[in-house]
Structures are given as structure tokens and as C-alpha cells.
Amino acid sequence: MSSKVIQAMYNDDDILMDAVKEVRAASHHIEEVYTPFPVHGLEKAMGLKDTRIAITAFMYGCVGFSFAVWMMNYMMIEQWPQDIGGKPSFSFLLNMPAFVPIMFELSVFFAAHLMVITFYMRSRLWPFKEAENPDPRTTDDMFVMEVSVDGNEDELISFLEKTGTVEIKVTEKH
């Protein structure tokens, strides 16, 4: 299913922010905004929900911590107990202070690596994926706002021209 979108191009991030606020105030649906660099506050101006990726980072850290506790208990207490520096390995709790750096490092390791994998899967960034950039200039100096056409196309184009756009294109989005 394809839908018609209007791509309004801007050459300044402040003008883009004002335009996003005007378009949202006029109850038009913004499909996507492409920028050459992160624009602070854009997600709030677009009305996007907060991300839950911090929750997944915490869960991945807990998985890493649990793995570290299991690994150190199995290797140092159950499988091959050793008397290192006069500290007998009879219980995990007595030797846990020595294992804290390993537990911390594995928590960070699991959180970092699994977060990268989660980000790529969530963003659908696969190896050899074609770029979804509507215009190559958005990687250099232009900002593009895609607005879906739900009614009168000419009226929407004239509205977007008043927001300070530099160029307007009407395309089909698949």
C-alpha cells in the first residue's frame, strides 16, 4: 500500500522546529523528519512517546549480573575450589567481594552488546540495507519533513510554504 506524502525541505533547524509545531497545531500527520544531525527537542515537538530502551538496558545488565554470579559460583566454588591468598572457597558469599569487579564488568558487557543488537533490530538496520533517505542532501545540510496527504493537497502545500520551506516535493511512499 502506498500513500502520498509531501516532503517539505528546510535549511535551518530552528525553522524546522517552528514548522513542526505549526503542522502539529494544524492537526496534520507528520510521517517522518530527516535531519543531518540530532535536533534537540524534535521528538517532543513531533509528539513521539518516550523510549523504553533504558528499561531494556537495565534488564540486560541484570542478565549479565546473573550470568556473572552463576559463572563465578560454578567456576570458583563448585567446579574447582581453590585456596587463593588464604581465603578458602567454601561459600560464594564469603568470597563475593573478590567477585564484584567481574560481576560489574559482565553487567556492563551484556548491557552494552545487547543494547547495540536491540537498537539495530528496533531500527531495522540490517547489513547491506538500502538507505531510506528521501533526499541525499539530508545527510549534509537540509532538513526534510514528510507530511501525509489526507485531504486537499494544494491547501497543504500552500500551508507548508508559509512555514518557511525552501523546497516542496510530492511523492508516493511505499
Short mmCIF file of C-alpha atoms in Angstrom, two decimals, residues 22-89:
data_model
loop_
_atom_site.label_atom_id
_atom_site.label_comp_id
_atom_site.label_asym_id
_atom_site.label_seq_id
_atom_site.Cartn_x
_atom_site.Cartn_y
_atom_site.Cartn_z
CA GLU A 22 2.74 24.65 13.28
CA VAL A 23 1.97 21.45 11.35
CA ARG A 24 1.07 19.59 14.56
CA ALA A 25 -1.09 22.52 15.72
CA ALA A 26 -2.96 22.34 12.38
CA SER A 27 -3.63 18.59 13.05
CA HIS A 28 -1.64 17.27 10.10
CA HIS A 29 0.17 13.95 10.49
CA ILE A 30 3.97 14.10 10.24
CA GLU A 31 5.24 10.80 8.85
CA GLU A 32 8.96 11.36 9.42
CA VAL A 33 11.59 14.07 9.81
CA TYR A 34 15.07 13.59 8.34
CA THR A 35 17.91 15.69 9.74
CA PRO A 36 21.69 15.73 9.16
CA PHE A 37 22.29 15.88 12.94
CA PRO A 38 20.20 15.31 16.08
CA VAL A 39 17.87 18.23 16.78
CA HIS A 40 17.23 18.73 20.49
CA GLY A 41 13.53 18.66 21.35
CA LEU A 42 12.35 17.42 17.94
CA GLU A 43 10.85 14.20 19.30
CA LYS A 44 8.79 16.17 21.82
CA ALA A 45 7.67 18.64 19.14
CA MET A 46 6.61 15.72 16.93
CA GLY A 47 4.63 14.20 19.80
CA LEU A 48 6.60 10.95 19.95
CA LYS A 49 6.39 8.80 23.07
CA ASP A 50 9.40 8.41 25.34
CA THR A 51 11.65 5.49 24.57
CA ARG A 52 11.71 2.39 26.74
CA ILE A 53 15.23 1.44 25.75
CA ALA A 54 16.61 2.32 29.21
CA ILE A 55 14.40 -0.39 30.70
CA THR A 56 15.87 -2.94 28.33
CA ALA A 57 19.38 -1.76 29.23
CA PHE A 58 18.62 -2.39 32.90
CA MET A 59 17.21 -5.84 32.10
CA TYR A 60 20.28 -6.72 30.02
CA GLY A 61 22.52 -5.56 32.88
CA CYS A 62 20.57 -7.83 35.25
CA VAL A 63 21.07 -10.74 32.84
CA GLY A 64 24.82 -10.02 32.79
CA PHE A 65 24.93 -9.78 36.58
CA SER A 66 23.04 -13.07 36.95
CA PHE A 67 25.35 -14.76 34.46
CA ALA A 68 28.40 -13.46 36.35
CA VAL A 69 27.09 -14.75 39.69
CA TRP A 70 26.32 -18.15 38.18
CA MET A 71 29.67 -18.32 36.35
CA MET A 72 31.80 -17.33 39.36
CA ASN A 73 29.90 -19.67 41.69
CA TYR A 74 30.26 -22.56 39.25
CA MET A 75 33.92 -21.97 38.36
CA MET A 76 35.36 -20.89 41.70
CA ILE A 77 33.14 -22.65 44.28
CA GLU A 78 31.58 -25.79 42.77
CA GLN A 79 33.80 -26.96 39.91
CA TRP A 80 37.32 -26.14 41.03
CA PRO A 81 37.56 -24.60 44.53
CA GLN A 82 40.94 -23.07 45.26
CA ASP A 83 42.60 -21.58 48.31
CA ILE A 84 43.80 -18.22 46.98
CA GLY A 85 45.65 -15.98 49.41
CA GLY A 86 44.46 -17.95 52.43
CA LYS A 87 40.80 -17.47 51.55
CA PRO A 88 39.09 -20.84 51.30
CA SER A 89 36.33 -21.21 48.71
#
